[in-house]
Amino acid sequence: MTERDNRQGAAALKRVDSRPLYAQVREVLLERIGTSGWMPGDLIPNEFAIARELGVSQGTMRKALDSLAADRVLVRRQGRGTYVARHTPADVLFRFFNFFDADGNRIEPDSCRATLAAGRATSQERAKLTLGPRAKVIRISRIRTWNGAPFIFETIILPEAFFPGLGKGRSVPNTLYDHFQKAYGVTIGRGEELLTAIAAGPAEAAALGIAEGMALLKLDRVMHSLQNQRVEWRSSVCRLDGAAYRVELR
Amino acid sequence: MTERDNRQGAAALKRVDSRPLYAQVREVLLERIGTSGWMPGDLIPNEFAIARELGVSQGTMRKALDSLAADRVLVRRQGRGTYVARHTPADVLFRFFNFFDADGNRIEPDSCRATLAAGRATSQERAKLTLGPRAKVIRISRIRTWNGAPFIFETIILPEAFFPGLGKGRSVPNTLYDHFQKAYGVTIGRGEELLTAIAAGPAEAAALGIAEGMALLKLDRVMHSLQNQRVEWRSSVCRLDGAAYRVELR
DNA sequence: GAGTGGTCTAGACCACCCT
DNA sequence: GGGTGGTCTAGACCACTCT
């Protein structure tokens, strides 16, 4: 690539908007990661190479790369290179599964029985996932166990547009988010969860094998993709004897 | 040239330390903030001044300052300067009070009735706060209200060594953490909270004015100071009809 | 030894806030 | 106008990983 191209590259970045260069660079890198360029697990070119290509200094490139690493989109390893973060079941549990046992160890749910169905989204589902009037969704209900006993009973709503044919002919994996990334190129970026306490009704009592009226923790979670689209609504009720939901306060 | 300055700057700070320069600089700044040098709300000297004083470059100083700003110890304002973060009641609510109403607005608890007592720490209290065998603690029990109705019933355990004479002759403020900072120089840095669901027993039912057996959210929280000492153990039970505890997932 | 990210420096210009 | 933090660049050396 010639020097003129470099300047044009830099100018192209600057002319579009007035945000800092590193923020624009970050945007460019995010696009490359999303659209079948750099895939999860890939080693991306080194700092100097991308910087030269985009016509910015290595320092600016570093700032963009560090910011993506802070958001867990990239993983940097000294002496080896920069990789596109890959979701593994262990990563997913570590980031998004906040249950701990009495000794402070993270709980690893053993398995799950799942049922799956598709249909038109209800108005509530459309609101939660910002879907259009005739959008379809996939609904998964499952029970996750811990030490062999039912622990979580949850319903997961997914826009069909993001996950066409999910579950067709195959069983639903225990950790969904790594499957989303591998099978559909949808990477979970962030989300929010609303927690309340409820008394077990007939449905929860039957699903979890407990008495009606037992106090349960209810989680209402909406997850967003890296591109900031709402890709999952999950509603879970959890039996919490011997376990706790852990929150870091900062 | 750069190499010699580099080593000298490092030598001036480190002696035994092999951590990065900016990390050592950060430590030095944190000490100055703790020990009656720079107080909450103070404007601290500009980057160049501190950098020159400590014998490091402005870039290294900036990295240390930015890291402290990220941890909310400092607040940087373009065109004005860098300030030591001051806890206000609003800040405290924003950072550490995670309850929201059905419309998604943060709940502001109205007031509280508090009782206060001091005594020797129980073994459980010593374990939670890593206290010595004969340590004393201050115990606060209070009820916080929302829209006039009891909302949270909580017990707060504080090491007497950190907060001597707390509550003597004065009432306990609604938001404690800003009081800790102003009156005792103890700044809350971070903490962790364990959430479970419980059924209301006689004590909770009486305190919150509800029926026994109602599902409540229980929070078990330990907070650490900027110097990483455990300075509070708080146990709360919350009535959650019309409200929810919100967690950001990243 | 070659290549990578991590640290550190030095100096430039810009955007913002004050008086 | 003068001072502050924010951005950007250029170049050096260090620490780590692989072959």
Coordinates of C-alpha atoms (C1' of nucleotides) in Angstrom, one line a residue:
Chain A
M1 CA 0.0 0.0 0.0
T2 CA 1.4 3.4 -1.0
E3 CA 1.8 6.5 1.2
R4 CA -0.9 8.3 -0.6
D5 CA -3.3 5.5 0.2
N6 CA -2.3 5.8 3.8
R7 CA -3.2 9.5 3.9
Q8 CA -6.4 8.8 2.2
G9 CA -7.2 6.1 4.7
A10 CA -6.6 8.5 7.6
A11 CA -8.5 11.3 5.9
A12 CA -11.4 8.9 5.2
L13 CA -11.5 8.1 8.9
K14 CA -11.4 11.7 10.0
R15 CA -13.8 13.2 7.5
V16 CA -16.8 11.1 8.5
D17 CA -17.1 12.3 12.0
S18 CA -15.4 14.3 14.7
R19 CA -14.9 11.7 17.3
P20 CA -11.3 10.9 18.4
L21 CA -9.3 8.8 15.9
Y22 CA -8.9 5.9 18.2
A23 CA -12.7 5.6 18.6
Q24 CA -13.1 5.6 14.8
V25 CA -10.4 3.0 14.5
R26 CA -12.2 0.9 17.2
E27 CA -15.4 1.1 15.0
V28 CA -13.5 -0.1 11.9
L29 CA -12.0 -3.0 13.9
L30 CA -15.4 -4.0 15.3
E31 CA -16.8 -4.1 11.8
R32 CA -14.1 -6.4 10.6
I33 CA -14.7 -8.7 13.5
G34 CA -18.4 -8.9 12.9
T35 CA -18.6 -9.4 9.2
S36 CA -16.9 -12.7 8.5
G37 CA -13.5 -11.1 8.3
W38 CA -11.8 -11.9 11.5
M39 CA -13.5 -14.8 13.2
P40 CA -13.5 -15.8 16.9
G41 CA -10.2 -17.4 17.7
D42 CA -8.3 -15.8 14.8
L43 CA -5.0 -14.1 15.3
I44 CA -5.2 -10.6 13.9
P45 CA -2.3 -8.6 12.3
N46 CA 0.1 -6.9 14.7
E47 CA -0.3 -3.3 15.8
F48 CA 2.1 -1.8 13.3
A49 CA 0.5 -3.6 10.4
I50 CA -3.0 -2.4 11.1
A51 CA -1.8 1.0 12.0
R52 CA 0.1 1.4 8.8
E53 CA -2.9 0.1 6.8
L54 CA -5.3 2.6 8.4
G55 CA -2.8 5.5 8.4
V56 CA -2.6 6.0 12.1
S57 CA 0.3 5.7 14.6
Q58 CA 0.9 2.6 16.6
G59 CA 0.0 4.5 19.8
T60 CA -3.5 5.3 18.4
M61 CA -3.9 1.7 17.3
R62 CA -2.9 0.5 20.7
K63 CA -5.5 2.7 22.3
A64 CA -8.2 1.2 20.1
L65 CA -7.0 -2.4 20.6
D66 CA -6.7 -1.9 24.4
S67 CA -10.3 -0.6 24.5
L68 CA -11.6 -3.6 22.7
A69 CA -9.6 -5.9 25.0
A70 CA -11.1 -4.1 28.0
D71 CA -14.6 -4.9 26.5
R72 CA -13.5 -8.5 26.0
V73 CA -13.8 -8.4 22.3
L74 CA -10.1 -9.0 21.8
V75 CA -7.6 -10.9 23.9
R76 CA -4.0 -9.7 23.9
R77 CA -1.1 -12.0 24.8
Q78 CA 2.4 -10.7 25.2
G79 CA 4.8 -12.4 22.9
R80 CA 2.1 -14.1 20.9
G81 CA -0.3 -11.6 19.4
T82 CA -3.9 -10.3 19.5
Y83 CA -6.8 -12.7 19.1
V84 CA -10.5 -12.3 18.5
A85 CA -12.1 -13.5 21.8
R86 CA -13.7 -16.9 21.5
H87 CA -16.5 -17.9 23.8
T88 CA -15.9 -21.2 25.5
P89 CA -18.4 -22.8 27.9
A90 CA -16.0 -22.0 30.7
D91 CA -15.8 -18.3 29.6
V92 CA -19.6 -18.0 29.4
L93 CA -20.0 -19.4 32.9
F94 CA -17.3 -17.2 34.3
R95 CA -18.8 -14.0 32.8
F96 CA -22.5 -14.5 32.9
F97 CA -23.3 -17.1 35.5
N98 CA -23.1 -15.6 38.9
F99 CA -24.1 -18.4 41.3
F100 CA -21.8 -19.5 44.0
D101 CA -22.0 -22.3 46.6
A102 CA -21.6 -21.8 50.3
D103 CA -17.8 -22.2 50.0
G104 CA -17.5 -19.4 47.5
N105 CA -16.9 -21.6 44.5
R106 CA -18.7 -20.9 41.3
I107 CA -21.6 -23.4 40.6
E108 CA -21.4 -25.3 37.4
P109 CA -24.8 -26.5 36.4
D110 CA -24.7 -30.2 35.4
S111 CA -27.1 -30.6 32.6
C112 CA -30.5 -29.6 31.3
R113 CA -33.7 -30.9 29.9
A114 CA -34.9 -28.6 27.2
T115 CA -38.0 -28.2 25.1
L116 CA -38.1 -26.0 22.1
A117 CA -40.8 -24.3 20.0
A118 CA -41.2 -21.5 17.5
G119 CA -44.0 -19.0 17.0
R120 CA -45.0 -15.4 16.6
A121 CA -43.7 -13.1 19.2
T122 CA -46.2 -11.9 21.9
S123 CA -46.4 -8.1 22.5
Q124 CA -44.4 -8.5 25.6
E125 CA -41.7 -10.4 23.7
R126 CA -41.6 -7.8 21.0
A127 CA -41.2 -5.1 23.6
K128 CA -38.4 -6.9 25.4
L129 CA -36.5 -7.6 22.2
T130 CA -37.6 -4.6 20.1
L131 CA -39.1 -6.7 17.4
G132 CA -41.4 -5.8 14.5
P133 CA -45.1 -6.7 14.6
R134 CA -44.9 -10.0 12.9
A135 CA -41.6 -11.2 14.1
K136 CA -41.1 -14.9 15.0
V137 CA -39.3 -16.1 18.1
I138 CA -37.9 -19.4 19.3
R139 CA -38.9 -20.4 22.8
I140 CA -36.8 -22.7 25.0
S141 CA -37.8 -24.0 28.3
R142 CA -35.3 -25.9 30.4
I143 CA -34.4 -27.1 33.8
R144 CA -30.7 -26.9 34.9
T145 CA -29.5 -29.1 37.7
W146 CA -26.8 -28.8 40.3
N147 CA -25.5 -31.9 42.1
G148 CA -28.3 -33.8 40.4
A149 CA -31.2 -31.7 41.8
P150 CA -33.2 -29.2 39.9
F151 CA -31.8 -25.8 40.4
I152 CA -33.0 -23.4 37.8
F153 CA -36.1 -23.4 35.7
E154 CA -36.0 -20.9 32.8
T155 CA -37.6 -19.8 29.6
I156 CA -35.4 -18.3 26.9
I157 CA -36.8 -16.2 24.0
L158 CA -34.7 -15.7 20.9
P159 CA -35.5 -13.8 17.7
E160 CA -35.8 -16.3 14.9
A161 CA -34.1 -13.9 12.6
F162 CA -30.8 -14.2 14.5
F163 CA -30.9 -18.0 15.0
P164 CA -32.7 -19.6 12.1
G165 CA -33.3 -23.3 12.5
L166 CA -31.8 -23.4 16.0
G167 CA -32.4 -26.8 17.7
K168 CA -33.6 -28.4 14.5
G169 CA -32.5 -32.1 14.8
R170 CA -30.0 -31.3 17.5
S171 CA -30.3 -30.9 21.2
V172 CA -29.8 -27.5 22.9
P173 CA -26.3 -27.1 24.4
N174 CA -25.9 -26.4 28.1
T175 CA -24.2 -23.0 27.6
L176 CA -25.9 -21.2 24.8
Y177 CA -23.7 -18.2 24.3
D178 CA -20.8 -20.1 22.9
H179 CA -23.2 -21.9 20.5
F180 CA -24.6 -18.5 19.4
Q181 CA -21.1 -17.4 18.5
K182 CA -19.9 -20.6 16.8
A183 CA -23.1 -21.5 14.9
Y184 CA -24.6 -18.1 14.2
G185 CA -21.8 -15.5 14.5
V186 CA -23.7 -13.7 17.2
T187 CA -21.4 -12.7 20.0
I188 CA -22.9 -11.6 23.3
G189 CA -21.5 -8.3 24.4
R190 CA -23.4 -7.2 27.5
G191 CA -26.7 -7.3 29.2
E192 CA -28.7 -6.4 32.2
E193 CA -30.6 -8.5 34.7
L194 CA -33.5 -7.6 37.0
L195 CA -33.7 -9.6 40.2
T196 CA -36.8 -10.1 42.4
A197 CA -37.9 -12.6 45.0
I198 CA -41.0 -14.7 44.4
A199 CA -42.9 -17.5 46.1
A200 CA -43.0 -20.7 44.2
G201 CA -46.3 -21.2 42.3
P202 CA -47.6 -24.6 41.1
A203 CA -45.5 -24.5 37.9
E204 CA -42.3 -23.6 39.7
A205 CA -42.9 -26.1 42.4
A206 CA -43.5 -28.9 39.9
A207 CA -40.5 -28.0 37.7
L208 CA -38.1 -27.7 40.6
G209 CA -39.5 -30.4 42.8
I210 CA -40.2 -28.2 45.8
A211 CA -43.1 -27.1 47.9
E212 CA -45.4 -24.3 46.7
G213 CA -44.6 -21.0 48.5
M214 CA -40.9 -21.5 48.8
A215 CA -38.9 -18.3 48.3
L216 CA -37.2 -18.3 44.9
L217 CA -34.9 -15.8 43.1
K218 CA -36.3 -14.6 39.8
L219 CA -34.0 -13.3 37.1
D220 CA -35.2 -11.3 34.1
R221 CA -32.3 -10.9 31.7
V222 CA -31.9 -9.2 28.3
M223 CA -28.7 -9.7 26.4
H224 CA -27.2 -7.6 23.6
S225 CA -24.9 -8.6 20.8
L226 CA -21.6 -6.8 20.1
Q227 CA -23.5 -4.8 17.6
N228 CA -25.9 -3.8 20.3
Q229 CA -28.9 -5.7 19.1
R230 CA -31.2 -7.4 21.6
V231 CA -30.7 -11.1 21.0
E232 CA -32.0 -12.9 24.0
W233 CA -34.7 -12.5 26.7
R234 CA -34.3 -15.0 29.5
S235 CA -36.6 -15.4 32.5
S236 CA -35.3 -17.8 35.2
V237 CA -36.4 -18.9 38.7
C238 CA -33.8 -20.3 40.9
R239 CA -33.8 -22.3 44.1
L240 CA -31.2 -20.8 46.4
D241 CA -30.7 -23.1 49.3
G242 CA -27.0 -23.5 49.7
A243 CA -26.3 -21.1 46.9
A244 CA -26.2 -17.3 46.3
Y245 CA -26.1 -14.9 43.5
R246 CA -22.9 -12.8 43.6
V247 CA -22.6 -9.2 42.6
E248 CA -19.4 -7.1 42.5
L249 CA -19.9 -3.5 43.6
R250 CA -17.6 -0.9 42.1
Chain B
M1 CA 19.5 9.1 27.3
T2 CA 16.1 7.7 27.5
E3 CA 17.4 4.6 29.0
R4 CA 19.3 6.4 31.8
D5 CA 16.4 8.6 32.7
N6 CA 14.2 5.6 32.7
R7 CA 16.3 3.6 35.2
Q8 CA 16.8 6.6 37.4
G9 CA 13.2 7.4 37.5
A10 CA 12.4 3.8 38.3
A11 CA 15.2 3.6 40.9
A12 CA 13.9 6.8 42.7
L13 CA 10.5 5.1 43.2
K14 CA 11.1 1.4 43.5
R15 CA 14.1 0.2 45.5
V16 CA 12.6 -3.4 45.8
D17 CA 9.7 -3.1 43.4
S18 CA 9.7 -4.6 39.9
R19 CA 6.2 -3.6 38.9
P20 CA 5.6 -1.2 36.1
L21 CA 6.4 2.4 36.9
Y22 CA 2.9 3.6 36.4
A23 CA 1.7 1.1 39.0
Q24 CA 4.2 2.4 41.5
V25 CA 3.2 5.9 40.7
R26 CA -0.4 4.9 41.3
E27 CA 0.5 3.6 44.7
V28 CA 2.3 6.8 45.7
L29 CA -0.7 8.8 44.6
L30 CA -3.1 6.6 46.5
E31 CA -1.0 7.1 49.7
R32 CA -1.2 10.8 49.3
I33 CA -4.9 10.7 49.0
G34 CA -5.3 8.5 52.0
T35 CA -3.1 10.2 54.6
S36 CA -4.5 13.7 55.0
G37 CA -2.5 15.0 52.1
W38 CA -5.0 15.4 49.3
M39 CA -8.6 15.4 50.7
P40 CA -11.8 14.6 48.9
G41 CA -12.8 17.5 46.7
D42 CA -9.2 18.8 46.5
L43 CA -7.7 19.9 43.2
I44 CA -4.4 18.1 42.8
P45 CA -1.4 19.5 40.9
N46 CA -1.4 19.0 37.1
E47 CA 0.2 16.1 35.3
F48 CA 3.5 17.8 34.5
A49 CA 4.1 19.0 38.1
I50 CA 3.6 15.6 39.7
A51 CA 5.5 13.9 36.9
R52 CA 8.5 16.2 37.3
E53 CA 8.4 15.7 41.1
L54 CA 8.4 11.9 40.9
G55 CA 10.9 11.8 38.0
V56 CA 8.6 10.2 35.4
S57 CA 7.3 11.3 32.1
Q58 CA 3.9 12.9 31.6
G59 CA 2.8 9.9 29.7
T60 CA 3.5 7.6 32.6
M61 CA 1.9 10.0 35.0
R62 CA -1.2 10.1 32.8
K63 CA -1.5 6.3 32.8
A64 CA -1.4 6.3 36.6
L65 CA -4.0 9.1 36.8
D66 CA -6.3 7.5 34.3
S67 CA -6.2 4.3 36.1
L68 CA -7.2 6.0 39.4
A69 CA -9.9 7.9 37.5
A70 CA -11.2 4.5 36.1
D71 CA -11.4 3.3 39.7
R72 CA -13.3 6.5 40.7
V73 CA -10.6 7.7 43.0
L74 CA -10.0 10.7 40.9
V75 CA -12.2 12.8 38.7
R76 CA -10.6 14.5 35.7
R77 CA -12.2 17.5 34.0
Q78 CA -10.8 18.9 30.8
G79 CA -9.8 22.5 31.1
R80 CA -10.1 22.5 34.9
G81 CA -7.9 19.9 36.5
T82 CA -7.9 16.6 38.4
Y83 CA -9.8 16.3 41.7
V84 CA -10.0 13.8 44.5
A85 CA -13.4 12.1 44.1
R86 CA -15.9 13.3 46.8
H87 CA -18.7 11.0 47.8
T88 CA -22.0 12.7 47.8
P89 CA -25.3 11.0 48.8
A90 CA -26.3 11.0 45.1
D91 CA -23.0 9.4 44.1
V92 CA -23.4 6.8 46.8
L93 CA -26.9 5.9 45.7
F94 CA -25.8 5.8 42.1
R95 CA -22.9 3.5 42.7
F96 CA -24.1 1.2 45.4
F97 CA -27.8 1.2 45.5
N98 CA -29.2 -1.0 42.8
F99 CA -32.9 -0.9 43.3
F100 CA -35.2 0.3 40.5
D101 CA -38.9 0.7 40.2
A102 CA -41.1 -0.8 37.5
D103 CA -40.5 2.2 35.2
G104 CA -36.7 1.7 35.4
N105 CA -36.0 4.7 37.6
R106 CA -33.6 4.3 40.5
I107 CA -35.3 4.1 43.9
E108 CA -34.4 6.8 46.4
P109 CA -35.2 5.5 49.9
D110 CA -36.9 8.3 51.8
S111 CA -35.7 8.0 55.4
C112 CA -34.8 5.5 58.0
R113 CA -35.3 4.7 61.7
A114 CA -32.1 3.6 63.1
T115 CA -30.9 2.1 66.4
L116 CA -27.3 1.9 67.3
A117 CA -25.2 -0.1 69.8
A118 CA -21.6 -1.1 70.4
G119 CA -20.1 -4.3 71.7
R120 CA -17.5 -7.1 71.2
A121 CA -17.6 -8.7 67.8
T122 CA -19.1 -12.2 67.5
S123 CA -17.0 -14.8 65.8
Q124 CA -19.1 -14.4 62.7
E125 CA -18.6 -10.7 62.6
R126 CA -14.8 -11.2 63.1
A127 CA -14.7 -13.6 60.3
K128 CA -16.7 -11.3 57.9
L129 CA -14.5 -8.3 58.8
T130 CA -11.2 -10.1 59.5
L131 CA -11.0 -8.6 63.0
G132 CA -8.9 -9.6 65.9
P133 CA -10.2 -11.7 68.9
R134 CA -11.2 -8.8 71.1
A135 CA -12.3 -6.3 68.5
K136 CA -15.3 -4.1 69.1
V137 CA -18.0 -3.3 66.6
I138 CA -20.8 -0.8 66.1
R139 CA -24.1 -2.4 65.2
I140 CA -26.8 -0.4 63.4
S141 CA -30.3 -1.7 62.7
R142 CA -32.6 0.4 60.5
I143 CA -35.6 0.4 58.3
R144 CA -35.5 2.3 55.1
T145 CA -38.8 3.4 53.5
W146 CA -39.9 4.0 49.9
N147 CA -43.0 6.0 49.2
G148 CA -43.7 6.0 52.9
A149 CA -43.8 2.2 53.3
P150 CA -41.1 0.0 54.9
F151 CA -38.8 -1.3 52.1
I152 CA -35.5 -2.5 53.6
F153 CA -34.7 -3.9 57.0
E154 CA -31.0 -4.1 57.6
T155 CA -28.2 -4.6 60.1
I156 CA -24.9 -2.9 59.6
I157 CA -21.7 -4.0 61.4
L158 CA -18.8 -1.6 61.5
P159 CA -15.4 -2.1 63.2
E160 CA -15.2 0.4 66.0
A161 CA -11.5 1.1 65.2
F162 CA -12.5 2.7 61.9
F163 CA -15.4 4.7 63.2
P164 CA -14.8 5.7 66.8
G165 CA -17.8 7.4 68.5
L166 CA -20.0 7.0 65.4
G167 CA -23.6 8.0 66.2
K168 CA -22.7 9.5 69.6
G169 CA -25.2 12.3 70.1
R170 CA -26.1 12.5 66.5
S171 CA -28.5 10.5 64.4
V172 CA -27.3 8.2 61.7
P173 CA -27.4 9.7 58.2
N174 CA -29.4 8.0 55.4
T175 CA -26.4 7.4 53.2
L176 CA -23.6 6.2 55.3
Y177 CA -20.7 6.1 52.8
D178 CA -20.4 9.8 52.3
H179 CA -20.5 10.2 56.1
F180 CA -17.6 7.7 56.4
Q181 CA -15.6 9.7 54.0
K182 CA -16.3 13.2 55.4
A183 CA -16.2 12.3 59.1
Y184 CA -13.7 9.5 59.3
G185 CA -11.6 9.7 56.1
V186 CA -12.7 6.2 55.1
T187 CA -13.5 6.0 51.4
I188 CA -15.4 3.0 50.2
G189 CA -13.7 1.5 47.1
R190 CA -15.4 -1.7 46.2
G191 CA -17.3 -4.6 47.7
E192 CA -19.3 -7.7 47.0
E193 CA -22.8 -8.7 47.7
L194 CA -24.4 -12.2 48.0
L195 CA -28.1 -12.4 47.1
T196 CA -30.5 -15.0 48.2
A197 CA -34.3 -15.3 48.5
I198 CA -35.9 -16.0 51.8
A199 CA -39.3 -16.3 53.3
A200 CA -40.2 -13.6 55.8
G201 CA -39.9 -14.8 59.4
P202 CA -41.5 -13.2 62.4
A203 CA -38.8 -10.5 62.8
E204 CA -38.9 -9.5 59.1
A205 CA -42.6 -9.5 59.0
A206 CA -42.9 -7.2 62.0
A207 CA -40.1 -4.9 60.8
L208 CA -41.5 -4.5 57.2
G209 CA -45.2 -4.7 58.1
I210 CA -45.9 -7.8 55.9
A211 CA -47.2 -11.3 56.3
E212 CA -44.9 -14.1 57.4
G213 CA -43.8 -16.3 54.5
M214 CA -43.6 -13.5 51.9
A215 CA -40.7 -13.9 49.6
L216 CA -37.9 -11.4 50.3
L217 CA -34.6 -10.6 48.8
K218 CA -31.7 -11.0 51.2
L219 CA -28.4 -9.1 50.6
D220 CA -25.2 -9.9 52.4
R221 CA -22.6 -7.2 51.6
V222 CA -19.0 -6.6 52.6
M223 CA -17.4 -3.3 51.6
H224 CA -13.7 -2.5 51.4
S225 CA -11.9 0.8 51.7
L226 CA -9.6 2.2 49.1
Q227 CA -6.8 0.7 51.2
N228 CA -8.6 -2.6 50.8
Q229 CA -9.6 -3.0 54.4
R230 CA -13.0 -4.5 55.3
V231 CA -14.9 -1.7 56.8
E232 CA -18.6 -2.7 56.7
W233 CA -20.7 -5.8 56.8
R234 CA -24.3 -5.2 55.9
S235 CA -27.2 -7.7 55.9
S236 CA -30.4 -6.5 54.4
V237 CA -33.8 -8.0 53.6
C238 CA -35.9 -6.2 51.0
R239 CA -39.5 -6.3 50.1
L240 CA -39.6 -6.3 46.3
D241 CA -43.1 -5.8 45.1
G242 CA -42.9 -3.1 42.4
A243 CA -39.1 -3.0 42.6
A244 CA -36.2 -5.0 41.3
Y245 CA -32.5 -5.3 41.9
R246 CA -30.6 -4.4 38.8
V247 CA -27.3 -6.0 37.7
E248 CA -25.2 -5.0 34.7
L249 CA -23.6 -8.0 32.9
R250 CA -20.3 -7.5 31.1
Chain C
dG1 C1' 16.8 -15.1 17.1
dA2 C1' 12.7 -13.1 15.4
dG3 C1' 8.4 -11.3 16.4
dT4 C1' 4.8 -9.9 19.5
dG5 C1' 2.6 -6.9 23.0
dG6 C1' 4.0 -3.9 27.3
dT7 C1' 6.3 0.1 29.1
dC8 C1' 8.3 4.6 28.9
dT9 C1' 9.6 8.8 27.0
dA10 C1' 9.3 13.4 24.5
dG11 C1' 7.0 16.7 22.2
dA12 C1' 3.2 18.6 19.4
dC13 C1' -1.4 20.3 18.8
dC14 C1' -6.4 20.5 20.2
dA15 C1' -10.7 21.4 23.1
dC16 C1' -12.2 23.2 27.0
dC17 C1' -12.6 26.2 31.2
dC18 C1' -11.5 30.1 33.7
dT19 C1' -10.9 35.2 34.6
Chain D
dG1 C1' -4.8 34.6 27.4
dG2 C1' -3.1 31.1 30.1
dG3 C1' -3.7 26.7 32.1
dT4 C1' -5.7 22.2 32.1
dG5 C1' -6.7 17.6 30.4
dG6 C1' -7.4 15.0 25.7
dT7 C1' -5.4 13.3 21.5
dC8 C1' -1.8 11.9 18.4
dT9 C1' 2.6 10.9 16.9
dA10 C1' 7.4 8.8 16.8
dG11 C1' 10.7 6.1 18.5
dA12 C1' 13.2 3.4 22.1
dC13 C1' 13.7 -0.5 25.1
dC14 C1' 11.8 -4.5 27.9
dA15 C1' 9.5 -9.1 28.6
dC16 C1' 7.5 -12.8 26.8
dT17 C1' 6.7 -16.8 23.4
dC18 C1' 7.7 -19.6 19.9
dT19 C1' 10.8 -22.1 16.8

